[in-house]
Structure formats: structure tokens, C-alpha cells
Amino acid sequence: EVQLVDSGGGLVQPGGSLRLSCAASGFTLSTYTMSWVRQAPGKGLEWVSLLSGGGSTYYADSAKGRFTISRDNSRNTLYLQMNSLRVEDTALYYCALLGDTYGSDYWGQGTPVTVSS
Amino acid sequence: QSVLTQPPSASGTPGQRVTISCSGSSSSIGINYVYWYQQFPGTAPKLLIFNNDQRPSGVPDRFSGSKSGTSASLAISGLRSEDEADYYCAAWDDSLSGWVFGGGTKLTVL
């Protein structure tokens, strides 16, 4: 059974850092292009970052220069290192498989990040 | 403001057919596949439509997708109370080199 478990969220002050994790089971993360997607309270979905199977990375403008996506193949885990956090980064963060042309659909349960003083 | 434009709300009565539109651009919907997601409060989104008009296994055929030019639509026929949820369209945008989502449409079954 495919499962994604998101963790690492929490309360952090503006300017602080957090590292989110997404542990995968039932499939090999490195063979897929995985994304982080966030959802601010009461708002819609916003794509944050992507890591391809080949190792290419892409970031939303809101994340460029502050967030880093990475993967540990030995742990089958996806990460999102978030630095210089802002109040507007407050959201529920999901790791997800987006855009699979075979219709696969994998989402974590989300991990909440709150940036507040 | 979202890159893909959806109506914020839609409604219908049980048994009706409703459609939700999604407007994009030549660099997003115009040249890439459109995906539709359904989300219930407190849960992760679920894929409803992929590759513009394909349904993953397990998604009822009451749900259908279409694309024309830089716009796409999700149609729900035989509306049921359990269809009441938020619906999002998504596509890759070549100009932005990233995924873009619509702002979401809250569907109410009257």
C-alpha cells in the first residue's frame, strides 16, 4: 500500500527555519517527480516546489532563495528545508505526486506550519 | 490571485448536471494537461481527472473533464449530496516553470 507521511511542522517565529519530511512507503520516491503543496487556512492550494526523479528542482517565486527541496533515497524520504520564514508561509504543507500521466495520486496527510511571533 | 481562474462557487440540486470552468493561458492549459482535484474539509485533495479527460480507477463516470484552447471544464452529472466539496484545477505552466492551481470552486448541493 502506498503511503506518504508528512512531519516536521510546528510553530516558528518569523525569520526562523523548519525542515519538513515526507516518508514514503509502498513505492520508490526517486522514480517519481514529487512536489510540496501548501494550503493557508481557509485558502486554496498553492504549489511550492518540485523535485524530479532525475534531480531537477523547481520553486514557486514565493519559495525561491528561501526553501530547498531534497531527497534521501536510502530513507525514501522527501524534505523541504524552509529558511527565513514569513507570517505568510503559515499553511498546511502536503507532499504530493502531481501530474502523473498514468493517473497515480499520492498525497501526505499534511503537516501544519505556523509562523508567528 | 491564482494563475488559473475558477468561479468561487457553484451549486445545483440533486440529479442536476453542473460544470466548473477553469481558465488559463497559452503557457499552461494551452499546451499542458489539466488535472482536477476534489477536496473535503480537513482532508487531502483527491485526483478526479488527469490528462484533461481521464478518470483514475474508482472515480465515478459522473465526473468528466474537457479542454478547449486555454480553458478546461469539469462536469458533474447526476449530482449527489456527497459531491459537496471544493474543486481545484491544476496545470503545469511552461512560462513559470511550475505548477499552477485555480483558486478553487466550492460546490454546494442544494
Short mmCIF file of C-alpha atoms in Angstrom, two decimals, chain B:
data_model
loop_
_atom_site.label_atom_id
_atom_site.label_comp_id
_atom_site.label_asym_id
_atom_site.label_seq_id
_atom_site.Cartn_x
_atom_site.Cartn_y
_atom_site.Cartn_z
CA GLN B 1 -4.66 35.88 -7.27
CA SER B 2 -4.44 32.43 -8.85
CA VAL B 3 -2.92 31.88 -12.30
CA LEU B 4 -5.85 29.64 -13.26
CA THR B 5 -9.28 31.23 -12.89
CA GLN B 6 -12.25 29.35 -11.46
CA PRO B 7 -15.60 30.59 -10.21
CA PRO B 8 -15.50 30.73 -6.40
CA SER B 9 -18.80 28.90 -6.08
CA ALA B 10 -21.22 26.65 -7.92
CA SER B 11 -24.44 24.95 -6.92
CA GLY B 12 -27.04 22.51 -8.08
CA THR B 13 -29.83 20.28 -6.90
CA PRO B 14 -29.58 16.51 -6.64
CA GLY B 15 -29.66 14.86 -10.05
CA GLN B 16 -28.64 18.00 -11.90
CA ARG B 17 -25.56 18.49 -14.05
CA VAL B 18 -23.14 21.21 -13.05
CA THR B 19 -19.99 22.43 -14.74
CA ILE B 20 -16.98 24.21 -13.28
CA SER B 21 -14.76 26.22 -15.58
CA CYS B 22 -11.02 26.81 -15.40
CA SER B 23 -9.38 29.50 -17.49
CA GLY B 24 -5.64 29.57 -18.08
CA SER B 25 -3.15 30.75 -20.64
CA SER B 26 -1.21 29.62 -23.69
CA SER B 27 1.68 28.57 -21.46
CA SER B 28 -0.40 26.50 -19.06
CA ILE B 29 -3.68 24.92 -20.17
CA GLY B 30 -2.98 25.81 -23.79
CA ILE B 31 -0.11 23.33 -24.07
CA ASN B 32 -0.25 21.08 -21.00
CA TYR B 33 -2.59 18.58 -19.42
CA VAL B 34 -5.25 19.72 -16.96
CA TYR B 35 -5.87 17.93 -13.68
CA TRP B 36 -8.89 18.24 -11.39
CA TYR B 37 -8.92 17.63 -7.65
CA GLN B 38 -11.72 17.22 -5.13
CA GLN B 39 -11.15 18.22 -1.51
CA PHE B 40 -13.34 17.73 1.53
CA PRO B 41 -12.75 19.80 4.69
CA GLY B 42 -9.86 18.52 6.74
CA THR B 43 -8.65 16.05 4.13
CA ALA B 44 -6.01 15.96 1.41
CA PRO B 45 -7.10 16.59 -2.17
CA LYS B 46 -8.04 13.63 -4.33
CA LEU B 47 -7.42 13.35 -8.06
CA LEU B 48 -10.64 13.30 -10.10
CA ILE B 49 -9.43 13.88 -13.67
CA PHE B 50 -5.98 13.58 -15.24
CA ASN B 51 -4.70 14.26 -18.74
CA ASN B 52 -7.65 16.61 -19.40
CA ASP B 53 -10.36 13.98 -19.54
CA GLN B 54 -9.20 10.71 -17.98
CA ARG B 55 -10.63 9.29 -14.78
CA PRO B 56 -8.48 7.34 -12.30
CA SER B 57 -9.87 3.97 -11.37
CA GLY B 58 -12.56 4.31 -8.75
CA VAL B 59 -13.79 7.75 -9.83
CA PRO B 60 -17.43 7.52 -10.95
CA ASP B 61 -18.21 8.26 -14.58
CA ARG B 62 -20.49 11.03 -13.36
CA PHE B 63 -17.32 13.12 -13.35
CA SER B 64 -15.92 14.19 -16.72
CA GLY B 65 -13.32 16.65 -17.92
CA SER B 66 -12.75 18.53 -21.14
CA LYS B 67 -10.33 21.07 -22.54
CA SER B 68 -10.53 23.57 -25.37
CA GLY B 69 -7.80 26.05 -26.11
CA THR B 70 -6.75 27.72 -22.89
CA SER B 71 -9.80 26.66 -20.89
CA ALA B 72 -11.00 23.48 -19.26
CA SER B 73 -14.17 22.28 -17.59
CA LEU B 74 -15.22 19.73 -15.03
CA ALA B 75 -18.73 18.39 -15.37
CA ILE B 76 -20.59 16.51 -12.68
CA SER B 77 -23.78 14.79 -13.75
CA GLY B 78 -26.39 13.18 -11.51
CA LEU B 79 -25.35 15.47 -8.68
CA ARG B 80 -25.33 13.90 -5.22
CA SER B 81 -25.13 15.42 -1.77
CA GLU B 82 -21.76 13.74 -1.24
CA ASP B 83 -20.32 15.76 -4.15
CA GLU B 84 -20.41 18.86 -1.96
CA ALA B 85 -16.72 19.78 -1.76
CA ASP B 86 -14.06 22.13 -3.08
CA TYR B 87 -12.79 21.52 -6.61
CA TYR B 88 -9.43 22.68 -8.00
CA CYS B 89 -7.96 22.64 -11.48
CA ALA B 90 -4.19 22.44 -11.99
CA ALA B 91 -1.71 22.51 -14.86
CA TRP B 92 1.99 22.91 -15.45
CA ASP B 93 2.94 26.39 -16.66
CA ASP B 94 5.90 26.45 -19.04
CA SER B 95 6.49 30.18 -18.58
CA LEU B 96 6.57 29.95 -14.79
CA SER B 97 8.28 26.53 -14.76
CA GLY B 98 5.89 25.42 -12.06
CA TRP B 99 2.50 24.04 -11.26
CA VAL B 100 -0.41 26.44 -11.11
CA PHE B 101 -3.74 25.89 -9.41
CA GLY B 102 -7.11 27.52 -9.76
CA GLY B 103 -8.44 29.34 -6.74
CA GLY B 104 -10.94 26.57 -6.11
CA THR B 105 -14.70 26.27 -6.54
CA LYS B 106 -16.93 25.45 -3.59
CA LEU B 107 -19.75 23.24 -4.82
CA THR B 108 -22.99 23.32 -2.85
CA VAL B 109 -25.70 20.74 -3.36
CA LEU B 110 -28.99 22.45 -2.55
#
